[in-house]
Amino acid sequence: DTEVTQTPKHLVMGMTNKKSLKCEQHMGHRAMYWYKQKAKKPPELMFVYSYEKLSINESVPSRFSPECPNSSLLNLHLHALQPEDSALYLCASSQEGRGGGNTIYFGEGSWLTVV
Amino acid sequence: AQKITQTQPGMFVQEKEAVTLDCTYDTSDQSYGLFWYKQPSSGEMIFLIYQGSYDEQNATEGRYSLNFQKARKSANLVISASQLGDSAMYFCAMSLSRNSGGSNYKLTFGKGTLLTVNP
């Protein structure tokens, strides 16, 4: 069983709605990630938090707003999304450190449908 | 820039047989990590195995082994004794070491191989 938990598993929202995806890990990892995955494609990195600070933003539209309340939690706030934003959103975490090869562990994902 | 190539969009294997999923990579960095992930239709991305660029021995994890050939820049995944539950999409991925100036936050993924295990 994954140690990165995501809620909700499925979310359907209208284009004017505001919703949030939530992620929690209890592995003591200090790096947390949001990935977006479209059907039949590999995941694409959206955001990276390191020690609760935003480290990487891969030019993601502002309708996606990440938040890291503490070292175990990561949220993705959604507002005014478009139908093309429908995808699987994967949360992940890893150890921090200068060395390479820090394994990134993923959650089960949240399936988002924008109608 | 780094690149991962998985040339097999789909593979079929009989239950209990072994299967090899191909992965080649391209990077000019000397320090990097190679990963394999399994993604069932449920969506979860499951970590399978890791190989560091300086590791001299091929990585193994249960029924999974990684055939690492550094000179050929290949990192093939071998699954022994296939099971029906192995049917899934398999992604090869690479990250760079910060020591080489890269970012070990960023995983570069291949396009994936869809494995089907037949009974």
Short mmCIF file of C-alpha atoms in Angstrom, two decimals:
data_model
loop_
_atom_site.label_atom_id
_atom_site.label_comp_id
_atom_site.label_asym_id
_atom_site.label_seq_id
_atom_site.Cartn_x
_atom_site.Cartn_y
_atom_site.Cartn_z
CA ASP A 1 0.00 0.00 0.00
CA THR A 2 1.20 3.47 -0.87
CA GLU A 3 2.32 5.74 1.97
CA VAL A 4 1.26 8.80 0.04
CA THR A 5 -2.48 9.24 0.33
CA GLN A 6 -4.57 11.46 -1.89
CA THR A 7 -8.15 12.66 -1.58
CA PRO A 8 -10.54 12.66 -3.25
CA LYS A 9 -10.01 9.71 -5.53
CA HIS A 10 -12.46 11.16 -8.08
CA LEU A 11 -13.62 14.74 -8.52
CA VAL A 12 -16.04 16.24 -11.00
CA MET A 13 -16.22 20.02 -11.03
CA GLY A 14 -17.72 22.77 -13.11
CA MET A 15 -15.63 25.47 -14.71
CA THR A 16 -16.73 28.04 -12.13
CA ASN A 17 -16.18 25.83 -9.08
CA LYS A 18 -13.43 26.05 -6.50
CA LYS A 19 -12.14 22.74 -5.21
CA SER A 20 -8.99 21.30 -3.67
CA LEU A 21 -6.96 18.13 -3.99
CA LYS A 22 -5.24 16.94 -0.84
CA CYS A 23 -2.15 14.85 -0.27
CA GLU A 24 -0.53 13.49 2.87
CA GLN A 25 2.64 11.53 3.52
CA HIS A 26 4.10 10.16 6.74
CA MET A 27 7.49 9.04 5.52
CA GLY A 28 9.31 12.10 6.86
CA HIS A 29 10.03 13.27 3.34
CA ARG A 30 10.80 16.97 2.90
CA ALA A 31 10.16 17.22 -0.83
CA MET A 32 6.62 16.98 -2.21
CA TYR A 33 5.36 17.17 -5.77
CA TRP A 34 2.32 17.57 -7.95
CA TYR A 35 2.26 15.85 -11.33
CA LYS A 36 -0.41 15.95 -14.03
CA GLN A 37 -1.01 12.97 -16.28
CA LYS A 38 -3.18 12.93 -19.36
CA ALA A 39 -4.50 9.69 -20.81
CA LYS A 40 -1.85 7.48 -22.44
CA LYS A 41 0.91 9.96 -21.58
CA PRO A 42 3.66 9.99 -18.95
CA PRO A 43 3.27 12.26 -15.91
CA GLU A 44 4.34 15.89 -16.22
CA LEU A 45 5.81 17.79 -13.29
CA MET A 46 3.78 20.79 -12.10
CA PHE A 47 5.18 21.89 -8.74
CA VAL A 48 7.88 20.92 -6.24
CA TYR A 49 7.99 21.92 -2.59
CA SER A 50 11.20 21.56 -0.62
CA TYR A 51 11.06 22.12 3.14
CA GLU A 52 7.57 23.60 2.70
CA LYS A 53 8.79 26.21 0.23
CA LEU A 54 7.87 26.25 -3.44
CA SER A 55 11.00 25.21 -5.28
CA ILE A 56 9.82 24.56 -8.82
CA ASN A 57 6.81 25.85 -10.74
CA GLU A 58 6.80 24.44 -14.24
CA SER A 59 4.98 27.45 -15.72
CA VAL A 60 1.63 26.16 -14.51
CA PRO A 61 -1.41 28.41 -15.10
CA SER A 62 -2.52 30.39 -12.06
CA ARG A 63 -5.84 28.56 -11.95
CA PHE A 64 -3.78 25.87 -10.18
CA SER A 65 -2.57 27.07 -6.78
CA PRO A 66 -0.40 24.81 -4.63
CA GLU A 67 -0.09 25.04 -0.88
CA CYS A 68 2.12 23.21 1.61
CA PRO A 69 0.71 23.80 5.13
CA ASN A 70 3.35 21.58 6.77
CA SER A 71 5.93 18.96 5.91
CA SER A 72 3.33 16.20 5.66
CA LEU A 73 0.59 17.94 3.71
CA LEU A 74 0.29 19.27 0.18
CA ASN A 75 -2.80 20.80 -1.36
CA LEU A 76 -3.67 21.81 -4.90
CA HIS A 77 -6.37 24.46 -5.09
CA LEU A 78 -8.38 24.52 -8.29
CA HIS A 79 -10.36 27.46 -9.63
CA ALA A 80 -11.86 28.31 -13.00
CA LEU A 81 -10.51 25.20 -14.64
CA GLN A 82 -11.01 24.28 -18.27
CA PRO A 83 -12.18 20.94 -19.66
CA GLU A 84 -8.65 20.32 -20.96
CA ASP A 85 -7.48 20.28 -17.34
CA SER A 86 -9.26 16.97 -16.89
CA ALA A 87 -6.52 14.49 -15.99
CA LEU A 88 -5.05 12.28 -13.29
CA TYR A 89 -3.27 14.39 -10.67
CA LEU A 90 -0.51 12.57 -8.84
CA CYS A 91 1.04 13.67 -5.59
CA ALA A 92 4.51 12.40 -4.70
CA SER A 93 7.21 12.78 -2.09
CA SER A 94 10.90 12.03 -1.66
CA GLN A 95 13.83 12.50 0.65
CA GLU A 96 15.77 15.72 0.42
CA GLY A 97 19.47 15.82 -0.14
CA ARG A 98 22.21 16.70 -2.54
CA GLY A 99 22.71 13.20 -3.78
CA GLY A 100 21.01 11.85 -6.82
CA GLY A 101 18.67 8.98 -6.97
CA ASN A 102 16.17 10.05 -4.34
CA THR A 103 13.27 7.77 -5.10
CA ILE A 104 10.04 9.64 -5.70
CA TYR A 105 7.04 7.83 -4.24
CA PHE A 106 3.64 8.50 -5.73
CA GLY A 107 0.14 8.37 -4.36
CA GLU A 108 -2.87 6.71 -5.95
CA GLY A 109 -3.85 9.84 -7.79
CA SER A 110 -6.97 11.98 -8.04
CA TRP A 111 -9.01 11.65 -11.22
CA LEU A 112 -10.30 15.11 -12.12
CA THR A 113 -13.06 15.78 -14.63
CA VAL A 114 -13.94 19.37 -15.52
CA VAL A 115 -17.38 19.79 -17.07
CA ALA B 1 18.88 17.62 -22.04
CA GLN B 2 18.06 14.14 -20.94
CA LYS B 3 15.78 11.73 -22.79
CA ILE B 4 14.25 8.33 -22.12
CA THR B 5 13.18 6.07 -24.96
CA GLN B 6 10.86 3.10 -24.60
CA THR B 7 10.45 1.57 -28.03
CA GLN B 8 7.79 -1.02 -27.16
CA PRO B 9 4.33 0.57 -26.94
CA GLY B 10 2.86 -2.82 -26.02
CA MET B 11 4.13 -6.23 -24.97
CA PHE B 12 2.43 -9.57 -24.41
CA VAL B 13 3.72 -12.39 -22.22
CA GLN B 14 2.35 -15.71 -21.05
CA GLU B 15 1.79 -16.18 -17.35
CA LYS B 16 4.87 -17.62 -15.58
CA GLU B 17 7.23 -16.59 -18.36
CA ALA B 18 9.89 -13.87 -18.12
CA VAL B 19 9.64 -10.61 -20.04
CA THR B 20 12.09 -7.80 -20.78
CA LEU B 21 10.94 -4.21 -21.18
CA ASP B 22 13.40 -2.02 -23.03
CA CYS B 23 14.64 1.40 -21.96
CA THR B 24 17.43 3.52 -23.38
CA TYR B 25 18.45 6.90 -22.07
CA ASP B 26 20.48 9.84 -23.18
CA THR B 27 22.32 12.24 -20.93
CA SER B 28 25.69 13.90 -20.84
CA ASP B 29 25.77 13.83 -17.06
CA GLN B 30 27.86 11.26 -15.22
CA SER B 31 25.70 11.08 -12.10
CA TYR B 32 22.08 10.03 -12.52
CA GLY B 33 19.47 7.62 -11.28
CA LEU B 34 17.27 5.28 -13.31
CA PHE B 35 13.86 4.13 -12.13
CA TRP B 36 11.07 1.85 -13.20
CA TYR B 37 7.48 2.47 -12.20
CA LYS B 38 4.36 0.36 -12.71
CA GLN B 39 0.98 2.01 -13.28
CA PRO B 40 -2.12 -0.22 -13.23
CA SER B 41 -5.35 1.05 -14.72
CA SER B 42 -6.33 2.31 -11.25
CA GLY B 43 -3.79 5.11 -11.70
CA GLU B 44 -1.36 4.60 -8.85
CA MET B 45 2.30 4.96 -9.86
CA ILE B 46 4.18 2.20 -8.06
CA PHE B 47 7.95 2.37 -7.62
CA LEU B 48 9.61 -0.91 -8.64
CA ILE B 49 13.37 -0.57 -8.82
CA TYR B 50 16.26 1.91 -8.86
CA GLN B 51 19.74 1.87 -10.40
CA GLY B 52 22.37 4.50 -9.73
CA SER B 53 24.81 5.40 -12.46
CA TYR B 54 27.76 4.43 -10.29
CA ASP B 55 26.28 1.16 -9.09
CA GLU B 56 28.41 -1.67 -10.39
CA GLN B 57 25.87 -4.40 -9.77
CA ASN B 58 22.50 -4.68 -11.45
CA ALA B 59 19.64 -3.86 -9.11
CA THR B 60 17.19 -6.57 -8.11
CA GLU B 61 13.93 -6.42 -6.15
CA GLY B 62 12.12 -9.72 -5.88
CA ARG B 63 10.92 -10.70 -9.35
CA TYR B 64 12.23 -7.46 -10.84
CA SER B 65 15.77 -6.94 -12.04
CA LEU B 66 17.33 -4.12 -13.96
CA ASN B 67 19.77 -5.00 -16.74
CA PHE B 68 22.02 -1.94 -16.66
CA GLN B 69 24.44 -1.52 -19.54
CA LYS B 70 26.06 1.83 -19.03
CA ALA B 71 28.12 1.93 -22.21
CA ARG B 72 25.00 1.25 -24.26
CA LYS B 73 22.92 3.60 -22.10
CA SER B 74 20.28 0.99 -21.56
CA ALA B 75 18.34 0.05 -18.43
CA ASN B 76 16.00 -2.78 -19.31
CA LEU B 77 13.53 -4.16 -16.78
CA VAL B 78 13.28 -7.92 -16.49
CA ILE B 79 10.20 -9.41 -14.83
CA SER B 80 10.56 -13.08 -14.01
CA ALA B 81 7.66 -15.52 -13.62
CA SER B 82 5.01 -13.08 -14.85
CA GLN B 83 1.71 -12.93 -13.01
CA LEU B 84 -1.70 -11.72 -14.19
CA GLY B 85 -1.36 -8.81 -11.76
CA ASP B 86 1.69 -7.60 -13.64
CA SER B 87 -0.56 -6.35 -16.45
CA ALA B 88 -0.04 -2.59 -16.37
CA MET B 89 1.76 0.35 -17.95
CA TYR B 90 5.48 0.44 -17.14
CA PHE B 91 7.47 3.67 -17.19
CA CYS B 92 11.23 4.05 -17.24
CA ALA B 93 12.45 7.33 -15.74
CA MET B 94 15.67 9.18 -14.99
CA SER B 95 16.73 11.90 -12.58
CA LEU B 96 19.97 13.78 -12.39
CA SER B 97 22.14 14.29 -9.37
CA ARG B 98 22.43 17.73 -7.89
CA ASN B 99 26.12 17.02 -7.59
CA SER B 100 26.29 17.19 -11.35
CA GLY B 101 24.32 20.41 -11.43
CA GLY B 102 21.09 18.73 -12.28
CA SER B 103 17.89 18.45 -10.37
CA ASN B 104 17.01 15.25 -8.62
CA TYR B 105 13.51 16.62 -8.33
CA LYS B 106 12.80 16.20 -12.00
CA LEU B 107 11.97 12.79 -13.34
CA THR B 108 12.21 12.45 -17.10
CA PHE B 109 9.80 9.70 -18.15
CA GLY B 110 9.66 7.52 -21.22
CA LYS B 111 6.35 7.09 -23.02
CA GLY B 112 5.70 3.78 -21.33
CA THR B 113 5.13 0.16 -22.31
CA LEU B 114 1.75 -1.48 -21.80
CA LEU B 115 2.34 -5.04 -20.63
CA THR B 116 -0.40 -7.64 -20.92
CA VAL B 117 0.02 -10.99 -19.18
CA ASN B 118 -2.04 -13.75 -20.74
CA PRO B 119 -3.30 -16.74 -18.71
#
